[in-house]
Coordinates of C-alpha atoms in Angstrom, one line a residue:
M1 CA 0.1 0.2 0.1
S2 CA 1.4 3.2 -0.9
W3 CA 2.1 6.1 1.6
F4 CA -0.6 8.2 -0.1
R5 CA -3.3 5.7 0.7
R6 CA -2.2 4.9 4.0
L7 CA -2.8 8.8 4.8
F8 CA -6.2 8.1 3.5
R9 CA -6.8 4.9 4.6
R10 CA -9.1 6.0 7.6
K11 CA -11.9 8.4 6.4
P12 CA -11.2 11.4 7.7
K13 CA -13.5 13.4 9.8
Q14 CA -15.1 16.1 7.5
T15 CA -14.6 19.6 9.1
E16 CA -18.1 21.0 9.0
F17 CA -18.0 24.4 7.5
D18 CA -20.5 27.1 8.6
P19 CA -22.5 28.1 5.5
V20 CA -22.8 31.9 6.3
A21 CA -19.0 32.0 7.6
P22 CA -16.9 34.4 5.5
P23 CA -14.3 32.6 3.1
S24 CA -11.0 33.4 5.2
Q25 CA -12.8 31.3 8.3
R26 CA -12.7 28.5 5.7
M27 CA -9.6 28.7 4.1
S28 CA -8.1 28.6 7.8
E29 CA -9.9 25.5 8.7
L30 CA -8.9 23.8 5.6
L31 CA -5.4 24.8 6.0
R32 CA -5.4 23.4 9.9
E33 CA -7.1 19.9 8.7
L34 CA -4.4 19.8 5.9
R35 CA -1.4 20.6 8.4
G36 CA -2.8 18.2 10.9
R37 CA -2.9 15.3 8.4
L38 CA 0.8 16.3 7.0
E39 CA 2.2 16.5 10.6
R40 CA 0.5 12.9 11.1
F41 CA 2.2 11.4 8.2
L42 CA 5.6 13.4 8.5
V43 CA 6.5 11.9 12.1
T44 CA 10.3 13.0 11.1
R45 CA 9.5 16.7 11.4
S46 CA 6.9 16.6 14.3
R47 CA 8.9 14.0 17.1
P48 CA 12.2 15.0 18.8
A49 CA 15.7 13.8 18.3
G50 CA 15.9 10.2 19.3
L51 CA 14.8 7.0 18.0
L52 CA 11.7 7.2 15.6
K53 CA 11.1 3.2 15.1
E54 CA 13.0 0.1 15.6
T55 CA 11.9 -3.6 13.7
R56 CA 14.0 -6.7 14.2
D57 CA 16.1 -5.6 11.2
W58 CA 16.9 -2.0 11.6
K59 CA 16.5 1.2 13.6
L60 CA 15.9 4.9 12.4
S61 CA 17.2 7.7 15.2
K62 CA 16.7 11.2 14.4
T63 CA 20.0 13.1 15.3
N64 CA 18.6 16.8 14.3
E65 CA 16.3 18.7 11.9
G66 CA 16.6 17.1 8.6
L67 CA 19.3 14.5 10.0
F68 CA 18.6 10.5 10.4
R69 CA 20.9 7.3 11.4
L70 CA 19.7 3.8 9.8
D71 CA 21.5 1.2 12.0
A72 CA 21.1 -2.3 11.2
D73 CA 23.3 -5.5 11.2
G74 CA 26.8 -4.3 9.9
V75 CA 24.8 -1.0 8.3
S76 CA 25.2 2.3 9.9
V77 CA 24.4 5.2 7.6
L78 CA 23.6 8.8 7.9
I79 CA 20.5 10.1 6.1
T80 CA 19.6 13.8 5.2
T81 CA 16.4 15.5 4.2
G82 CA 17.9 18.7 3.6
S83 CA 19.6 21.3 4.9
F84 CA 19.4 22.7 8.6
L85 CA 21.2 25.2 11.0
V86 CA 21.0 25.2 14.6
R87 CA 22.6 27.7 17.2
K88 CA 24.3 25.5 20.2
D89 CA 26.8 27.2 22.9
D90 CA 27.6 30.1 20.5
R91 CA 28.3 28.3 17.4
V92 CA 26.2 27.5 14.5
Q93 CA 26.0 24.1 13.8
G94 CA 24.0 21.7 11.0
L95 CA 24.2 20.3 7.6
L96 CA 24.5 22.5 4.3
R97 CA 23.2 20.3 1.1
M98 CA 25.1 21.3 -2.3
T99 CA 26.1 19.7 -5.4
E100 CA 29.9 18.5 -5.8
T101 CA 30.3 21.1 -8.7
A102 CA 28.9 24.0 -6.3
L103 CA 31.4 22.9 -3.7
C104 CA 34.5 22.8 -6.0
W105 CA 33.4 26.1 -7.2
A106 CA 33.7 27.7 -3.8
L107 CA 36.9 25.6 -2.6
S108 CA 38.7 26.8 -6.2
T109 CA 37.7 30.3 -6.0
D110 CA 39.1 30.8 -1.6
Q111 CA 35.6 31.7 -0.7
K112 CA 35.4 32.7 2.8
V113 CA 32.6 31.2 5.1
D114 CA 29.8 33.1 3.4
G115 CA 31.2 31.8 0.0
F116 CA 30.5 28.5 0.9
V117 CA 27.4 29.1 2.6
A118 CA 25.9 31.1 -0.6
A119 CA 26.7 28.1 -2.8
S120 CA 24.7 25.5 -0.7
E121 CA 21.3 24.8 -0.8
P122 CA 19.0 26.9 1.5
P123 CA 17.1 25.3 4.5
P124 CA 13.2 25.3 4.6
Q125 CA 12.7 25.7 8.0
A126 CA 12.3 29.7 8.9
A127 CA 14.5 29.5 12.0
S128 CA 17.5 27.8 10.1
M129 CA 16.5 30.4 7.2
Q130 CA 17.6 33.0 9.6
L131 CA 20.6 31.7 10.7
Y132 CA 21.4 30.8 6.7
D133 CA 20.7 34.7 5.9
E134 CA 23.2 35.9 8.8
L135 CA 26.2 33.6 7.9
R136 CA 25.4 35.2 4.2
G137 CA 25.5 38.4 5.4
L138 CA 29.0 39.4 4.1
A139 CA 28.2 37.7 0.6
K140 CA 29.3 39.8 -2.2
D141 CA 27.2 40.4 -4.8
G142 CA 29.0 38.1 -6.9
A143 CA 28.3 35.2 -5.3
R144 CA 26.8 32.1 -6.9
E145 CA 23.1 32.6 -6.9
R146 CA 20.6 30.3 -5.2
L147 CA 17.0 29.5 -5.2
P148 CA 15.4 32.0 -3.0
S149 CA 13.1 30.9 -0.4
P150 CA 9.5 31.8 0.1
E151 CA 9.8 33.5 3.6
E152 CA 11.6 36.2 1.6
L153 CA 8.5 37.6 -0.1
L154 CA 7.9 39.3 3.5
R155 CA 11.0 41.8 2.1
W156 CA 9.8 41.9 -1.2
P157 CA 7.5 45.4 -2.6
P158 CA 4.1 44.6 -2.6
F159 CA 3.9 44.7 -6.6
D160 CA 6.4 41.8 -6.7
V161 CA 4.6 40.0 -4.6
D162 CA 1.2 40.2 -6.2
Q163 CA 3.0 39.3 -9.5
M164 CA 4.3 36.3 -8.1
I165 CA 1.0 35.4 -6.9
A166 CA -0.5 35.9 -10.3
R167 CA 2.3 33.8 -12.0
N168 CA 1.8 30.6 -10.1
S169 CA -0.9 28.3 -10.4
P170 CA -3.6 28.1 -7.7
N171 CA -2.0 24.5 -6.9
T172 CA 1.3 25.8 -6.4
L173 CA 0.0 28.7 -4.1
V174 CA -2.2 26.4 -1.8
H175 CA 1.2 24.2 -1.1
V176 CA 3.1 27.4 -0.4
L177 CA 0.5 28.5 2.3
L178 CA 0.1 25.0 3.9
H179 CA 3.8 25.3 4.4
A180 CA 4.4 29.0 5.1
G181 CA 5.0 30.3 8.5
P182 CA 2.3 32.6 10.5
Q183 CA 3.9 35.6 9.1
L184 CA 4.1 34.6 5.8
E185 CA 0.7 33.1 5.3
N186 CA -1.0 36.3 6.4
F187 CA 0.6 38.3 4.3
L188 CA 0.0 35.8 1.3
R189 CA -3.7 35.7 2.4
G190 CA -3.9 39.7 2.8
R191 CA -2.6 40.0 -0.7
L192 CA -5.7 37.6 -2.5
S193 CA -8.7 38.9 -4.2
R194 CA -12.0 37.2 -3.1
R195 CA -12.1 35.6 -6.7
L196 CA -8.2 34.2 -6.1
E197 CA -9.7 33.2 -2.5
A198 CA -12.6 31.2 -3.4
V199 CA -10.2 29.2 -6.2
L200 CA -7.9 28.6 -3.4
I201 CA -10.3 27.1 -1.1
E202 CA -11.8 24.6 -4.1
E203 CA -7.7 23.9 -4.5
L204 CA -7.7 22.9 -0.9
E205 CA -10.6 21.0 -0.9
S206 CA -9.3 18.7 -3.4
L207 CA -6.3 18.1 -1.8
N208 CA -8.2 17.2 1.2
F209 CA -9.8 14.4 -1.4
P210 CA -8.8 10.8 -1.6
G211 CA -9.0 11.0 -5.3
S212 CA -6.0 13.3 -5.4
N213 CA -3.9 10.6 -5.0
P214 CA -1.2 10.9 -8.0
D215 CA -1.2 6.9 -8.4
L216 CA -4.9 7.3 -9.8
N217 CA -4.2 10.2 -12.0
P218 CA -0.5 10.0 -13.1
H219 CA -0.4 12.4 -15.9
S220 CA -2.1 15.3 -13.8
R221 CA 0.1 18.5 -13.4
R222 CA -1.4 19.3 -10.0
R223 CA 0.4 18.5 -7.2
S224 CA -0.7 16.2 -4.5
L225 CA -0.9 16.7 -0.6
L226 CA 2.3 14.6 -0.5
Q227 CA 4.1 16.0 -3.6
F228 CA 4.7 19.7 -1.6
E229 CA 8.6 19.3 -2.3
L230 CA 7.9 19.3 -6.3
A231 CA 5.5 22.6 -5.7
L232 CA 7.5 24.6 -3.6
A233 CA 10.5 23.7 -5.8
E234 CA 8.5 25.0 -8.7
F235 CA 7.4 28.1 -6.4
R236 CA 11.0 29.2 -5.5
Q237 CA 12.1 28.9 -9.4
C238 CA 9.7 31.4 -10.1
M239 CA 10.7 33.7 -7.5
Q240 CA 14.0 33.5 -9.0
S241 CA 12.8 33.9 -12.9
Y242 CA 11.2 37.0 -11.6
R243 CA 14.0 38.3 -9.7
R244 CA 16.0 38.4 -12.5
E245 CA 13.8 39.8 -15.2
A246 CA 12.9 42.6 -12.2
E247 CA 17.0 43.4 -12.1
F248 CA 16.9 43.1 -15.6
R249 CA 14.2 45.9 -16.3
R250 CA 16.2 48.0 -13.2
R251 CA 19.1 48.1 -14.9
R252 CA 17.8 48.7 -18.4
E253 CA 15.5 52.0 -16.9
A254 CA 18.7 53.3 -15.1
G255 CA 20.8 53.2 -18.4
K256 CA 17.7 55.2 -19.9
R257 CA 18.4 57.5 -17.6
L258 CA 21.7 58.3 -18.2
P259 CA 22.5 61.7 -19.6
V260 CA 24.0 62.3 -23.1
A261 CA 27.1 63.5 -24.0
G262 CA 26.6 66.4 -25.7
R263 CA 28.9 67.3 -29.0
S264 CA 31.5 69.3 -29.0

């Protein structure tokens, strides 16, 4: 049985929506219900460090956020699900994931610590992302470009945020809302039109339905509840593309404003 089917194996207790309640309340209830479903499935996130599960053949332990150890007879390997950073004893510790090419690039150019950090994949958690930005604080503009985090939208101009909302599909947007922190969620929801809010509510309802299982509809372009990593990566790539376009427009406008030298 697939993980997705296990997730929906038991018929969920349906949230009884008040027919006269405002759409914002209904969206909040759907987000809360889906987050609860994800939390029950993503035990590697919700449980503290320590033993997660042990069978006769193996045991899996959590050593930190995104870092695990699998032990078995003659086997002891580390498993990472992504970058993470923590502050402990006045030191930033953790794990940063990057390609071998990016690591060799930073090594060959004699980068400082911030250069190695800039070449890595940013962590998805807001707390880790804050430490990540601190370590990159002295990075030069020429540092290797990375995919931005959705949390960076909090520092974008409102017009640019509206453009990002318009450029992404409703399916992608609901995944971003589901995995956003409270501040980002409130910020994005405050930028939604009534029409788009209604569309996103329908999209959330579809994610809460077992028929969204990708095994049942493998050719669909919509990401299921458990395919959030693909949706979030797609959103971050869109952010990066838009940021490049905005920088190009800024430089072009700056060039137009340059004074034309008079003829002698």
